[in-house]
PDB file of C-alpha atoms in Angstrom:
ATOM      1  CA  MET A1066      50.249  21.646 -54.262  1.00 58.00           C
ATOM      2  CA  THR A1067      47.247  21.550 -56.285  1.00 73.00           C
ATOM      3  CA  GLU A1068      43.731  20.863 -55.184  1.00 76.00           C
ATOM      4  CA  LYS A1069      43.554  17.536 -56.870  1.00 74.00           C
ATOM      5  CA  VAL A1070      46.530  16.240 -55.076  1.00 77.00           C
ATOM      6  CA  GLU A1071      45.277  17.463 -51.904  1.00 80.00           C
ATOM      7  CA  GLN A1072      41.951  15.358 -52.608  1.00 78.00           C
ATOM      8  CA  ARG A1073      44.141  12.383 -53.726  1.00 76.00           C
ATOM      9  CA  ILE A1074      46.075  12.707 -50.048  1.00 79.00           C
ATOM     10  CA  CYS A1075      42.502  12.670 -48.165  1.00 81.00           C
ATOM     11  CA  ILE A1076      41.463   9.672 -50.151  1.00 77.00           C
ATOM     12  CA  LYS A1077      44.623   7.994 -49.210  1.00 77.00           C
ATOM     13  CA  PHE A1078      43.855   8.968 -45.277  1.00 80.00           C
ATOM     14  CA  CYS A1079      40.255   7.903 -45.603  1.00 80.00           C
ATOM     15  CA  PHE A1080      41.711   4.349 -46.782  1.00 76.00           C
ATOM     16  CA  LYS A1081      44.284   4.301 -44.194  1.00 77.00           C
ATOM     17  CA  LEU A1082      41.507   4.940 -41.505  1.00 82.00           C
ATOM     18  CA  GLU A1083      39.706   1.751 -43.145  1.00 79.00           C
ATOM     19  CA  LYS A1084      36.704   4.043 -44.664  1.00 81.00           C
ATOM     20  CA  THR A1085      35.033   2.705 -47.649  1.00 80.00           C
ATOM     21  CA  CYS A1086      34.515   3.976 -50.766  1.00 78.00           C
ATOM     22  CA  ALA A1087      31.327   5.373 -50.287  1.00 81.00           C
ATOM     23  CA  GLU A1088      32.016   6.881 -46.920  1.00 83.00           C
ATOM     24  CA  THR A1089      34.745   8.925 -48.578  1.00 79.00           C
ATOM     25  CA  ILE A1090      32.562  10.223 -51.149  1.00 79.00           C
ATOM     26  CA  GLU A1091      29.727  11.157 -48.498  1.00 81.00           C
ATOM     27  CA  ALA A1092      32.403  12.741 -46.059  1.00 79.00           C
ATOM     28  CA  PHE A1093      33.492  15.092 -49.367  1.00 76.00           C
ATOM     29  CA  GLY A1094      30.108  15.756 -50.272  1.00 76.00           C
ATOM     30  CA  ASP A1095      29.500  17.670 -53.712  1.00 73.00           C
ATOM     31  CA  GLU A1096      33.087  19.548 -53.373  1.00 73.00           C
ATOM     32  CA  CYS A1097      35.117  16.511 -54.728  1.00 75.00           C
ATOM     33  CA  MET A1098      36.175  14.725 -57.762  1.00 76.00           C
ATOM     34  CA  GLY A1099      33.458  12.477 -59.332  1.00 77.00           C
ATOM     35  CA  LYS A1100      32.695   9.233 -57.806  1.00 76.00           C
ATOM     36  CA  THR A1101      34.351   7.137 -60.443  1.00 77.00           C
ATOM     37  CA  GLN A1102      37.626   9.171 -60.157  1.00 76.00           C
ATOM     38  CA  ILE A1103      37.592   8.457 -56.355  1.00 74.00           C
ATOM     39  CA  LYS A1104      37.111   4.710 -56.952  1.00 74.00           C
ATOM     40  CA  GLU A1105      39.803   4.702 -59.104  1.00 72.00           C
ATOM     41  CA  TRP A1106      42.321   6.343 -56.314  1.00 68.00           C
ATOM     42  CA  TYR A1107      40.709   3.667 -54.174  1.00 70.00           C
ATOM     43  CA  LYS A1108      43.310   1.444 -55.610  1.00 67.00           C
ATOM     44  CA  PHE A1109      45.494   1.992 -52.868  1.00 58.00           C
ATOM     45  CA  LYS A1110      44.514  -1.175 -51.352  1.00 56.00           C
ATOM     46  CA  ASN A1111      46.089  -3.097 -54.212  1.00 62.00           C
ATOM     47  CA  GLY A1112      49.527  -1.424 -53.398  1.00 61.00           C
ATOM     48  CA  ARG A1113      49.423   1.831 -54.712  1.00 59.00           C
ATOM     49  CA  THR A1114      51.499   4.177 -52.658  1.00 60.00           C
ATOM     50  CA  SER A1115      52.155   7.312 -54.572  1.00 63.00           C
ATOM     51  CA  VAL A1116      49.031  10.168 -54.895  1.00 57.00           C
ATOM     52  CA  ASP A1117      50.511  11.360 -58.534  1.00 61.00           C
ATOM     53  CA  SER A1118      49.062  10.461 -61.629  1.00 58.00           C
ATOM     54  CA  ASP A1119      50.288   7.302 -63.439  1.00 58.00           C
ATOM     55  CA  SER A1120      52.256   7.886 -66.355  1.00 61.00           C
ATOM     56  CA  ARG A1121      50.434   7.481 -69.555  1.00 60.00           C
ATOM     57  CA  SER A1122      51.796   5.413 -72.619  1.00 65.00           C
ATOM     58  CA  GLY A1123      51.922   6.637 -76.248  1.00 62.00           C
ATOM     59  CA  ARG A1124      54.337   8.422 -78.458  1.00 57.00           C
ATOM     60  CA  PRO A1125      56.690  10.442 -76.656  1.00 56.00           C
ATOM     61  CA  THR A1126      56.514  14.302 -77.587  1.00 58.00           C
ATOM     62  CA  THR A1127      60.249  14.778 -78.303  1.00 60.00           C
ATOM     63  CA  GLY A1128      60.167  14.937 -82.150  1.00 75.00           C
ATOM     64  CA  LYS A1129      61.457  18.722 -82.281  1.00 82.00           C
ATOM     65  CA  THR A1130      64.555  18.337 -80.197  1.00 86.00           C
ATOM     66  CA  SER A1131      67.992  20.583 -81.104  1.00 87.00           C
ATOM     67  CA  ASP A1132      69.470  17.037 -82.170  1.00 90.00           C
ATOM     68  CA  ASN A1133      66.924  16.711 -84.857  1.00 90.00           C
ATOM     69  CA  VAL A1134      67.138  20.067 -85.906  1.00 90.00           C
ATOM     70  CA  GLU A1135      71.040  19.609 -86.487  1.00 92.00           C
ATOM     71  CA  ARG A1136      70.345  16.397 -88.257  1.00 92.00           C
ATOM     72  CA  VAL A1137      67.638  18.045 -90.830  1.00 90.00           C
ATOM     73  CA  ARG A1138      70.148  21.101 -91.214  1.00 89.00           C
ATOM     74  CA  VAL A1139      73.256  19.039 -92.036  1.00 91.00           C
ATOM     75  CA  ALA A1140      70.836  16.552 -94.486  1.00 90.00           C
ATOM     76  CA  ILE A1141      69.576  19.533 -96.284  1.00 86.00           C
ATOM     77  CA  GLU A1142      73.113  21.049 -96.565  1.00 85.00           C
ATOM     78  CA  GLN A1143      74.690  17.736 -98.211  1.00 88.00           C
ATOM     79  CA  VAL A1144      71.865  17.328-100.328  1.00 84.00           C
ATOM     80  CA  ARG A1145      69.752  20.323-101.219  1.00 78.00           C
ATOM     81  CA  ARG A1146      67.152  18.301-103.220  1.00 80.00           C
ATOM     82  CA  LEU A1147      65.772  16.332-100.509  1.00 83.00           C
ATOM     83  CA  THR A1148      61.818  15.790-100.093  1.00 85.00           C
ATOM     84  CA  VAL A1149      60.013  16.097 -96.797  1.00 86.00           C
ATOM     85  CA  ARG A1150      59.327  12.627 -97.268  1.00 89.00           C
ATOM     86  CA  GLU A1151      62.897  11.500 -97.923  1.00 90.00           C
ATOM     87  CA  LEU A1152      63.816  13.581 -94.540  1.00 88.00           C
ATOM     88  CA  GLU A1153      61.148  11.629 -92.823  1.00 89.00           C
ATOM     89  CA  ASP A1154      62.185   8.433 -93.909  1.00 90.00           C
ATOM     90  CA  ASP A1155      65.925   8.947 -93.358  1.00 90.00           C
ATOM     91  CA  LEU A1156      65.655  10.549 -89.815  1.00 89.00           C
ATOM     92  CA  ALA A1157      62.737   9.173 -88.468  1.00 88.00           C
ATOM     93  CA  ILE A1158      60.886  12.123 -87.898  1.00 89.00           C
ATOM     94  CA  SER A1159      57.197  12.493 -88.322  1.00 88.00           C
ATOM     95  CA  LYS A1160      56.619  14.636 -91.748  1.00 88.00           C
ATOM     96  CA  SER A1161      54.535  17.666 -89.552  1.00 89.00           C
ATOM     97  CA  THR A1162      57.891  17.770 -87.299  1.00 90.00           C
ATOM     98  CA  VAL A1163      60.243  18.161 -90.293  1.00 88.00           C
ATOM     99  CA  TYR A1164      57.763  20.706 -91.756  1.00 87.00           C
ATOM    100  CA  ARG A1165      58.020  22.596 -88.621  1.00 88.00           C
ATOM    101  CA  ILE A1166      61.758  22.181 -88.161  1.00 89.00           C
ATOM    102  CA  LEU A1167      62.372  23.429 -91.740  1.00 86.00           C
ATOM    103  CA  SER A1168      59.994  26.602 -91.453  1.00 85.00           C
ATOM    104  CA  GLU A1169      60.137  27.894 -88.035  1.00 86.00           C
ATOM    105  CA  ASP A1170      63.967  26.714 -87.039  1.00 86.00           C
ATOM    106  CA  LEU A1171      65.579  26.666 -90.467  1.00 83.00           C
ATOM    107  CA  GLY A1172      63.378  29.372 -91.889  1.00 81.00           C
ATOM    108  CA  MET A1173      63.050  27.926 -95.098  1.00 80.00           C
ATOM    109  CA  THR A1174      60.453  28.071 -97.608  1.00 73.00           C
ATOM    110  CA  ARG A1175      59.269  26.137-100.687  1.00 70.00           C
ATOM    111  CA  VAL A1176      59.703  28.462-104.222  1.00 59.00           C
ATOM    112  CA  CYS A1177      57.781  27.099-107.044  1.00 59.00           C
ATOM    113  CA  MET A1178      60.068  26.121-109.794  1.00 54.00           C
ATOM    114  CA  TYR A1179      57.654  28.026-112.572  1.00 56.00           C
ATOM    115  CA  ILE A1180      57.826  31.282-110.162  1.00 54.00           C
ATOM    116  CA  THR A1181      61.649  31.030-110.566  1.00 55.00           C
ATOM    117  CA  LYS A1182      61.626  30.568-114.115  1.00 58.00           C
ATOM    118  CA  ILE A1183      59.282  33.712-114.722  1.00 61.00           C
ATOM    119  CA  TYR A1184      61.347  35.375-112.518  1.00 61.00           C
ATOM    120  CA  LEU A1185      64.327  34.530-114.689  1.00 64.00           C
ATOM    121  CA  ILE A1186      62.581  35.537-117.662  1.00 69.00           C
ATOM    122  CA  ALA A1187      61.718  38.608-116.505  1.00 69.00           C
ATOM    123  CA  ARG A1188      65.393  39.466-115.532  1.00 67.00           C
ATOM    124  CA  LYS A1189      66.533  38.469-118.659  1.00 69.00           C
ATOM    125  CA  LEU A1190      64.261  41.419-120.524  1.00 62.00           C
TER     126      LEU A1190
END
């Protein structure tokens, strides 16, 4: 159990003993989390029962999944001239995730068409 969770359990215990927030802060002294955090955890009186952190809202970090890697691979196999933006729009994946999948998972790099032309001309000579 981490130190933060242990402190939260102690705060909940003090709350159950009907200690005030100020008394709890005084009991912990300097070796505790901040006053604002203790006041936030004193929300047990509002019906909170868990000492674990609340889940946070926001975009989930599941962009680079095996399913998305496979979807990008299949799309590239069907049409080799797709751009990253087209993949982003078609598959509803962020541009940075598409870049990461193409470079890290599929090992693809962009080859400039001018270098390709120079290479082909040099090869003919």
